[in-house]
């Protein structure tokens, strides 16, 4: 497995999708916690939205790994900026 395949598989939006999956799993693991249902409910749109947006970016860039990383890094950076300003 070469570096381009690894970089094509691990992208910024897929890392965001992993965070959504962790939110869902944390909602299941800690049932005694007060807001575990909220973590489960908010984890689903994060997971599905990031995977869907990753699919759109991958299709639009024709699988070019460098373009995928540049566009996804800009999108994730913008999402972090909006989150920090809210």
Short mmCIF file of the N, C-alpha and C atoms (twelve columns), coordinates in Angstrom:
data_MODEL
# 
_entry.id   MODEL 
# 
loop_
_atom_site.group_PDB 
_atom_site.id 
_atom_site.type_symbol 
_atom_site.label_atom_id 
_atom_site.label_alt_id 
_atom_site.label_comp_id 
_atom_site.label_asym_id 
_atom_site.label_seq_id 
_atom_site.Cartn_x 
_atom_site.Cartn_y 
_atom_site.Cartn_z 
_atom_site.pdbx_PDB_model_num 
ATOM 1   N N  . UNK A 1  0.857   -1.174 0.000   1 
ATOM 2   C CA . UNK A 1  0.000   0.000  0.000   1 
ATOM 3   C C  . UNK A 1  0.902   1.236  0.000   1 
ATOM 4   N N  . UNK A 2  0.752   2.068  -1.005  1 
ATOM 5   C CA . UNK A 2  1.603   3.242  -1.082  1 
ATOM 6   C C  . UNK A 2  0.976   4.433  -0.356  1 
ATOM 7   N N  . UNK A 3  1.737   5.501  -0.288  1 
ATOM 8   C CA . UNK A 3  1.322   6.679  0.476   1 
ATOM 9   C C  . UNK A 3  0.105   7.364  -0.139  1 
ATOM 10  N N  . UNK A 4  -0.030  7.316  -1.456  1 
ATOM 11  C CA . UNK A 4  -1.174  7.963  -2.107  1 
ATOM 12  C C  . UNK A 4  -2.488  7.277  -1.742  1 
ATOM 13  N N  . UNK A 5  -2.469  5.955  -1.628  1 
ATOM 14  C CA . UNK A 5  -3.687  5.243  -1.220  1 
ATOM 15  C C  . UNK A 5  -4.055  5.573  0.224   1 
ATOM 16  N N  . UNK A 6  -3.050  5.650  1.087   1 
ATOM 17  C CA . UNK A 6  -3.314  5.992  2.492   1 
ATOM 18  C C  . UNK A 6  -3.850  7.412  2.588   1 
ATOM 19  N N  . UNK A 7  -3.237  8.347  1.856   1 
ATOM 20  C CA . UNK A 7  -3.705  9.735  1.875   1 
ATOM 21  C C  . UNK A 7  -5.078  9.864  1.235   1 
ATOM 22  N N  . UNK A 8  -5.401  9.009  0.295   1 
ATOM 23  C CA . UNK A 8  -6.725  9.033  -0.313  1 
ATOM 24  C C  . UNK A 8  -7.797  8.468  0.595   1 
ATOM 25  N N  . UNK A 9  -7.395  7.611  1.521   1 
ATOM 26  C CA . UNK A 9  -8.361  7.004  2.442   1 
ATOM 27  C C  . UNK A 9  -8.554  7.837  3.704   1 
ATOM 28  N N  . UNK A 10 -7.487  8.422  4.212   1 
ATOM 29  C CA . UNK A 10 -7.571  9.238  5.429   1 
ATOM 30  C C  . UNK A 10 -7.568  10.702 4.998   1 
ATOM 31  N N  . UNK A 11 -8.746  11.295 4.939   1 
ATOM 32  C CA . UNK A 11 -8.889  12.693 4.529   1 
ATOM 33  C C  . UNK A 11 -9.522  13.487 5.666   1 
ATOM 34  N N  . UNK A 12 -9.470  14.816 5.602   1 
ATOM 35  C CA . UNK A 12 -10.039 15.617 6.696   1 
ATOM 36  C C  . UNK A 12 -11.518 15.348 6.956   1 
ATOM 37  N N  . UNK A 13 -12.323 15.193 5.917   1 
ATOM 38  C CA . UNK A 13 -13.748 14.949 6.145   1 
ATOM 39  C C  . UNK A 13 -14.006 13.559 6.710   1 
ATOM 40  N N  . UNK A 14 -13.179 12.592 6.363   1 
ATOM 41  C CA . UNK A 14 -13.352 11.273 6.961   1 
ATOM 42  C C  . UNK A 14 -12.926 11.279 8.426   1 
ATOM 43  N N  . UNK A 15 -12.012 12.157 8.802   1 
ATOM 44  C CA . UNK A 15 -11.680 12.315 10.221  1 
ATOM 45  C C  . UNK A 15 -12.848 12.952 10.977  1 
ATOM 46  N N  . UNK A 16 -13.546 13.875 10.334  1 
ATOM 47  C CA . UNK A 16 -14.755 14.450 10.942  1 
ATOM 48  C C  . UNK A 16 -15.828 13.374 11.070  1 
ATOM 49  N N  . UNK A 17 -15.945 12.517 10.063  1 
ATOM 50  C CA . UNK A 17 -16.903 11.408 10.143  1 
ATOM 51  C C  . UNK A 17 -16.541 10.463 11.285  1 
ATOM 52  N N  . UNK A 18 -15.256 10.262 11.503  1 
ATOM 53  C CA . UNK A 18 -14.815 9.436  12.630  1 
ATOM 54  C C  . UNK A 18 -15.211 10.079 13.956  1 
ATOM 55  N N  . UNK A 19 -15.124 11.402 14.033  1 
ATOM 56  C CA . UNK A 19 -15.578 12.091 15.252  1 
ATOM 57  C C  . UNK A 19 -17.069 11.883 15.470  1 
ATOM 58  N N  . UNK A 20 -17.855 11.900 14.401  1 
ATOM 59  C CA . UNK A 20 -19.285 11.626 14.525  1 
ATOM 60  C C  . UNK A 20 -19.547 10.211 14.994  1 
ATOM 61  N N  . UNK A 21 -18.766 9.262  14.487  1 
ATOM 62  C CA . UNK A 21 -18.903 7.869  14.926  1 
ATOM 63  C C  . UNK A 21 -18.536 7.721  16.401  1 
ATOM 64  N N  . UNK A 22 -17.518 8.438  16.836  1 
ATOM 65  C CA . UNK A 22 -17.133 8.407  18.253  1 
ATOM 66  C C  . UNK A 22 -18.237 9.011  19.110  1 
ATOM 67  N N  . UNK A 23 -18.873 10.075 18.622  1 
ATOM 68  C CA . UNK A 23 -19.993 10.663 19.374  1 
ATOM 69  C C  . UNK A 23 -21.130 9.661  19.535  1 
ATOM 70  N N  . UNK A 24 -21.450 8.938  18.469  1 
ATOM 71  C CA . UNK A 24 -22.520 7.936  18.529  1 
ATOM 72  C C  . UNK A 24 -22.145 6.824  19.500  1 
ATOM 73  N N  . UNK A 25 -20.917 6.340  19.396  1 
ATOM 74  C CA . UNK A 25 -20.478 5.256  20.285  1 
ATOM 75  C C  . UNK A 25 -20.452 5.710  21.736  1 
ATOM 76  N N  . UNK A 26 -20.040 6.946  21.984  1 
ATOM 77  C CA . UNK A 26 -19.999 7.463  23.351  1 
ATOM 78  C C  . UNK A 26 -21.407 7.584  23.925  1 
ATOM 79  N N  . UNK A 27 -22.373 7.888  23.073  1 
ATOM 80  C CA . UNK A 27 -23.762 7.932  23.527  1 
ATOM 81  C C  . UNK A 27 -24.279 6.566  23.927  1 
ATOM 82  N N  . UNK A 28 -23.786 5.511  23.264  1 
ATOM 83  C CA . UNK A 28 -24.186 4.148  23.623  1 
ATOM 84  C C  . UNK A 28 -23.447 3.628  24.852  1 
ATOM 85  N N  . UNK A 29 -22.177 3.978  24.974  1 
ATOM 86  C CA . UNK A 29 -21.340 3.414  26.036  1 
ATOM 87  C C  . UNK A 29 -21.685 3.991  27.399  1 
ATOM 88  N N  . UNK A 30 -22.012 5.260  27.460  1 
ATOM 89  C CA . UNK A 30 -22.282 5.930  28.736  1 
ATOM 90  C C  . UNK A 30 -23.780 6.178  28.911  1 
ATOM 91  N N  . UNK A 31 -24.579 5.153  29.163  1 
ATOM 92  C CA . UNK A 31 -26.024 5.372  29.288  1 
ATOM 93  C C  . UNK A 31 -26.412 6.129  30.555  1 
ATOM 94  N N  . UNK A 32 -25.548 6.143  31.550  1 
ATOM 95  C CA . UNK A 32 -25.883 6.839  32.795  1 
ATOM 96  C C  . UNK A 32 -25.637 8.342  32.698  1 
ATOM 97  N N  . UNK A 33 -24.937 8.775  31.669  1 
ATOM 98  C CA . UNK A 33 -24.655 10.200 31.516  1 
ATOM 99  C C  . UNK A 33 -25.928 10.950 31.141  1 
ATOM 100 N N  . UNK A 34 -25.999 12.201 31.532  1 
ATOM 101 C CA . UNK A 34 -27.229 12.981 31.381  1 
ATOM 102 C C  . UNK A 34 -27.614 13.223 29.921  1 
ATOM 103 N N  . UNK A 35 -26.674 13.592 29.079  1 
ATOM 104 C CA . UNK A 35 -26.985 13.985 27.698  1 
ATOM 105 C C  . UNK A 35 -26.528 12.950 26.678  1 
ATOM 106 N N  . UNK A 36 -26.604 11.674 26.998  1 
ATOM 107 C CA . UNK A 36 -26.115 10.668 26.059  1 
ATOM 108 C C  . UNK A 36 -26.985 10.567 24.812  1 
ATOM 109 N N  . UNK A 37 -28.273 10.840 24.925  1 
ATOM 110 C CA . UNK A 37 -29.158 10.796 23.754  1 
ATOM 111 C C  . UNK A 37 -28.808 11.924 22.790  1 
ATOM 112 N N  . UNK A 38 -28.452 13.084 23.322  1 
ATOM 113 C CA . UNK A 38 -28.060 14.199 22.460  1 
ATOM 114 C C  . UNK A 38 -26.788 13.880 21.685  1 
ATOM 115 N N  . UNK A 39 -25.848 13.211 22.325  1 
ATOM 116 C CA . UNK A 39 -24.625 12.840 21.605  1 
ATOM 117 C C  . UNK A 39 -24.943 11.870 20.476  1 
ATOM 118 N N  . UNK A 40 -25.835 10.935 20.730  1 
ATOM 119 C CA . UNK A 40 -26.226 9.993  19.682  1 
ATOM 120 C C  . UNK A 40 -26.936 10.722 18.548  1 
ATOM 121 N N  . UNK A 41 -27.869 11.608 18.889  1 
ATOM 122 C CA . UNK A 41 -28.653 12.308 17.866  1 
ATOM 123 C C  . UNK A 41 -27.788 13.277 17.064  1 
ATOM 124 N N  . UNK A 42 -26.865 13.982 17.710  1 
ATOM 125 C CA . UNK A 42 -26.014 14.923 16.986  1 
ATOM 126 C C  . UNK A 42 -24.859 14.228 16.267  1 
ATOM 127 N N  . UNK A 43 -24.528 13.016 16.657  1 
ATOM 128 C CA . UNK A 43 -23.459 12.295 15.982  1 
ATOM 129 C C  . UNK A 43 -23.859 11.785 14.616  1 
ATOM 130 N N  . UNK A 44 -25.136 11.457 14.453  1 
ATOM 131 C CA . UNK A 44 -25.610 10.917 13.168  1 
ATOM 132 C C  . UNK A 44 -25.470 11.938 12.036  1 
ATOM 133 N N  . UNK A 45 -25.935 13.196 12.179  1 
ATOM 134 C CA . UNK A 45 -25.753 14.141 11.072  1 
ATOM 135 C C  . UNK A 45 -24.289 14.476 10.799  1 
ATOM 136 N N  . UNK A 46 -23.467 14.493 11.848  1 
ATOM 137 C CA . UNK A 46 -22.042 14.756 11.636  1 
ATOM 138 C C  . UNK A 46 -21.435 13.637 10.795  1 
ATOM 139 N N  . UNK A 47 -21.737 12.405 11.151  1 
ATOM 140 C CA . UNK A 47 -21.202 11.251 10.424  1 
ATOM 141 C C  . UNK A 47 -21.696 11.226 8.982   1 
ATOM 142 N N  . UNK A 48 -23.004 11.286 8.794   1 
ATOM 143 C CA . UNK A 48 -23.562 11.180 7.444   1 
ATOM 144 C C  . UNK A 48 -23.229 12.396 6.583   1 
ATOM 145 N N  . UNK A 49 -23.231 13.584 7.182   1 
ATOM 146 C CA . UNK A 49 -22.893 14.789 6.426   1 
ATOM 147 C C  . UNK A 49 -21.454 14.784 5.944   1 
ATOM 148 N N  . UNK A 50 -20.538 14.358 6.801   1 
ATOM 149 C CA . UNK A 50 -19.128 14.326 6.410   1 
ATOM 150 C C  . UNK A 50 -18.875 13.272 5.335   1 
ATOM 151 N N  . UNK A 51 -19.510 12.117 5.462   1 
ATOM 152 C CA . UNK A 51 -19.324 11.074 4.442   1 
ATOM 153 C C  . UNK A 51 -19.939 11.511 3.112   1 
ATOM 154 N N  . UNK A 52 -21.111 12.128 3.154   1 
ATOM 155 C CA . UNK A 52 -21.744 12.608 1.926   1 
ATOM 156 C C  . UNK A 52 -20.943 13.699 1.247   1 
ATOM 157 N N  . UNK A 53 -20.440 14.641 2.033   1 
ATOM 158 C CA . UNK A 53 -19.638 15.722 1.466   1 
ATOM 159 C C  . UNK A 53 -18.315 15.185 0.921   1 
ATOM 160 N N  . UNK A 54 -17.744 14.197 1.591   1 
ATOM 161 C CA . UNK A 54 -16.517 13.569 1.091   1 
ATOM 162 C C  . UNK A 54 -16.774 12.895 -0.262  1 
ATOM 163 N N  . UNK A 55 -17.907 12.224 -0.386  1 
ATOM 164 C CA . UNK A 55 -18.252 11.565 -1.650  1 
ATOM 165 C C  . UNK A 55 -18.395 12.596 -2.772  1 
ATOM 166 N N  . UNK A 56 -19.043 13.718 -2.479  1 
ATOM 167 C CA . UNK A 56 -19.221 14.765 -3.494  1 
ATOM 168 C C  . UNK A 56 -17.880 15.351 -3.913  1 
ATOM 169 N N  . UNK A 57 -17.012 15.625 -2.935  1 
ATOM 170 C CA . UNK A 57 -15.693 16.188 -3.251  1 
ATOM 171 C C  . UNK A 57 -14.865 15.187 -4.053  1 
ATOM 172 N N  . UNK A 58 -14.918 13.926 -3.683  1 
ATOM 173 C CA . UNK A 58 -14.152 12.902 -4.402  1 
ATOM 174 C C  . UNK A 58 -14.626 12.784 -5.848  1 
ATOM 175 N N  . UNK A 59 -15.934 12.816 -6.064  1 
ATOM 176 C CA . UNK A 59 -16.470 12.725 -7.425  1 
ATOM 177 C C  . UNK A 59 -16.131 13.978 -8.232  1 
ATOM 178 N N  . UNK A 60 -16.187 15.151 -7.595  1 
ATOM 179 C CA . UNK A 60 -15.914 16.398 -8.313  1 
ATOM 180 C C  . UNK A 60 -14.438 16.531 -8.689  1 
ATOM 181 N N  . UNK A 61 -13.556 15.952 -7.895  1 
ATOM 182 C CA . UNK A 61 -12.126 16.077 -8.178  1 
ATOM 183 C C  . UNK A 61 -11.580 14.903 -8.987  1 
ATOM 184 N N  . UNK A 62 -12.447 14.007 -9.416  1 
ATOM 185 C CA . UNK A 62 -12.065 12.841 -10.225 1 
ATOM 186 C C  . UNK A 62 -11.020 11.968 -9.536  1 
ATOM 187 N N  . UNK A 63 -11.057 11.919 -8.221  1 
ATOM 188 C CA . UNK A 63 -10.160 11.043 -7.472  1 
ATOM 189 C C  . UNK A 63 -8.753  11.568 -7.286  1 
ATOM 190 N N  . UNK A 64 -8.482  12.819 -7.665  1 
ATOM 191 C CA . UNK A 64 -7.163  13.402 -7.473  1 
ATOM 192 C C  . UNK A 64 -6.962  13.679 -5.983  1 
ATOM 193 N N  . UNK A 65 -6.003  12.987 -5.377  1 
ATOM 194 C CA . UNK A 65 -5.829  13.033 -3.924  1 
ATOM 195 C C  . UNK A 65 -5.436  14.430 -3.453  1 
ATOM 196 N N  . UNK A 66 -4.583  15.113 -4.181  1 
ATOM 197 C CA . UNK A 66 -4.160  16.454 -3.767  1 
ATOM 198 C C  . UNK A 66 -5.335  17.422 -3.769  1 
ATOM 199 N N  . UNK A 67 -6.145  17.377 -4.802  1 
ATOM 200 C CA . UNK A 67 -7.324  18.256 -4.850  1 
ATOM 201 C C  . UNK A 67 -8.313  17.920 -3.743  1 
ATOM 202 N N  . UNK A 68 -8.496  16.631 -3.472  1 
ATOM 203 C CA . UNK A 68 -9.399  16.225 -2.387  1 
ATOM 204 C C  . UNK A 68 -8.919  16.806 -1.069  1 
ATOM 205 N N  . UNK A 69 -7.627  16.679 -0.784  1 
ATOM 206 C CA . UNK A 69 -7.089  17.180 0.479   1 
ATOM 207 C C  . UNK A 69 -7.210  18.700 0.578   1 
ATOM 208 N N  . UNK A 70 -6.941  19.413 -0.506  1 
ATOM 209 C CA . UNK A 70 -7.013  20.878 -0.470  1 
ATOM 210 C C  . UNK A 70 -8.444  21.332 -0.224  1 
ATOM 211 N N  . UNK A 71 -9.390  20.799 -0.977  1 
ATOM 212 C CA . UNK A 71 -10.789 21.218 -0.838  1 
ATOM 213 C C  . UNK A 71 -11.339 20.818 0.526   1 
ATOM 214 N N  . UNK A 72 -11.055 19.597 0.966   1 
ATOM 215 C CA . UNK A 72 -11.579 19.151 2.252   1 
ATOM 216 C C  . UNK A 72 -10.931 19.903 3.411   1 
ATOM 217 N N  . UNK A 73 -9.655  20.242 3.301   1 
ATOM 218 C CA . UNK A 73 -9.012  21.022 4.361   1 
ATOM 219 C C  . UNK A 73 -9.639  22.409 4.466   1 
ATOM 220 N N  . UNK A 74 -9.977  23.013 3.333   1 
ATOM 221 C CA . UNK A 74 -10.639 24.321 3.352   1 
ATOM 222 C C  . UNK A 74 -12.027 24.202 3.971   1 
ATOM 223 N N  . UNK A 75 -12.777 23.166 3.606   1 
ATOM 224 C CA . UNK A 75 -14.127 22.971 4.149   1 
ATOM 225 C C  . UNK A 75 -14.078 22.738 5.651   1 
ATOM 226 N N  . UNK A 76 -13.182 21.855 6.105   1 
ATOM 227 C CA . UNK A 76 -13.081 21.565 7.537   1 
ATOM 228 C C  . UNK A 76 -12.579 22.792 8.292   1 
ATOM 229 N N  . UNK A 77 -11.640 23.517 7.732   1 
ATOM 230 C CA . UNK A 77 -11.175 24.748 8.368   1 
ATOM 231 C C  . UNK A 77 -12.286 25.771 8.509   1 
ATOM 232 N N  . UNK A 78 -13.130 25.888 7.487   1 
ATOM 233 C CA . UNK A 78 -14.262 26.806 7.566   1 
ATOM 234 C C  . UNK A 78 -15.258 26.358 8.630   1 
ATOM 235 N N  . UNK A 79 -15.502 25.040 8.725   1 
ATOM 236 C CA . UNK A 79 -16.423 24.537 9.752   1 
ATOM 237 C C  . UNK A 79 -15.879 24.798 11.153  1 
ATOM 238 N N  . UNK A 80 -14.579 24.631 11.347  1 
ATOM 239 C CA . UNK A 80 -13.971 24.912 12.652  1 
ATOM 240 C C  . UNK A 80 -14.078 26.396 12.967  1 
ATOM 241 N N  . UNK A 81 -13.835 27.249 11.985  1 
ATOM 242 C CA . UNK A 81 -13.939 28.691 12.197  1 
ATOM 243 C C  . UNK A 81 -15.353 29.092 12.589  1 
ATOM 244 N N  . UNK A 82 -16.352 28.559 11.908  1 
ATOM 245 C CA . UNK A 82 -17.749 28.865 12.238  1 
ATOM 246 C C  . UNK A 82 -18.089 28.352 13.628  1 
ATOM 247 N N  . UNK A 83 -17.601 27.158 13.972  1 
ATOM 248 C CA . UNK A 83 -17.872 26.600 15.297  1 
ATOM 249 C C  . UNK A 83 -17.239 27.451 16.391  1 
ATOM 250 N N  . UNK A 84 -16.024 27.910 16.183  1 
ATOM 251 C CA . UNK A 84 -15.348 28.700 17.208  1 
ATOM 252 C C  . UNK A 84 -15.954 30.089 17.366  1 
ATOM 253 N N  . UNK A 85 -16.553 30.619 16.322  1 
ATOM 254 C CA . UNK A 85 -17.163 31.950 16.409  1 
ATOM 255 C C  . UNK A 85 -18.590 31.919 16.933  1 
ATOM 256 N N  . UNK A 86 -19.175 30.741 17.074  1 
ATOM 257 C CA . UNK A 86 -20.558 30.671 17.559  1 
ATOM 258 C C  . UNK A 86 -20.622 30.631 19.069  1 
# 
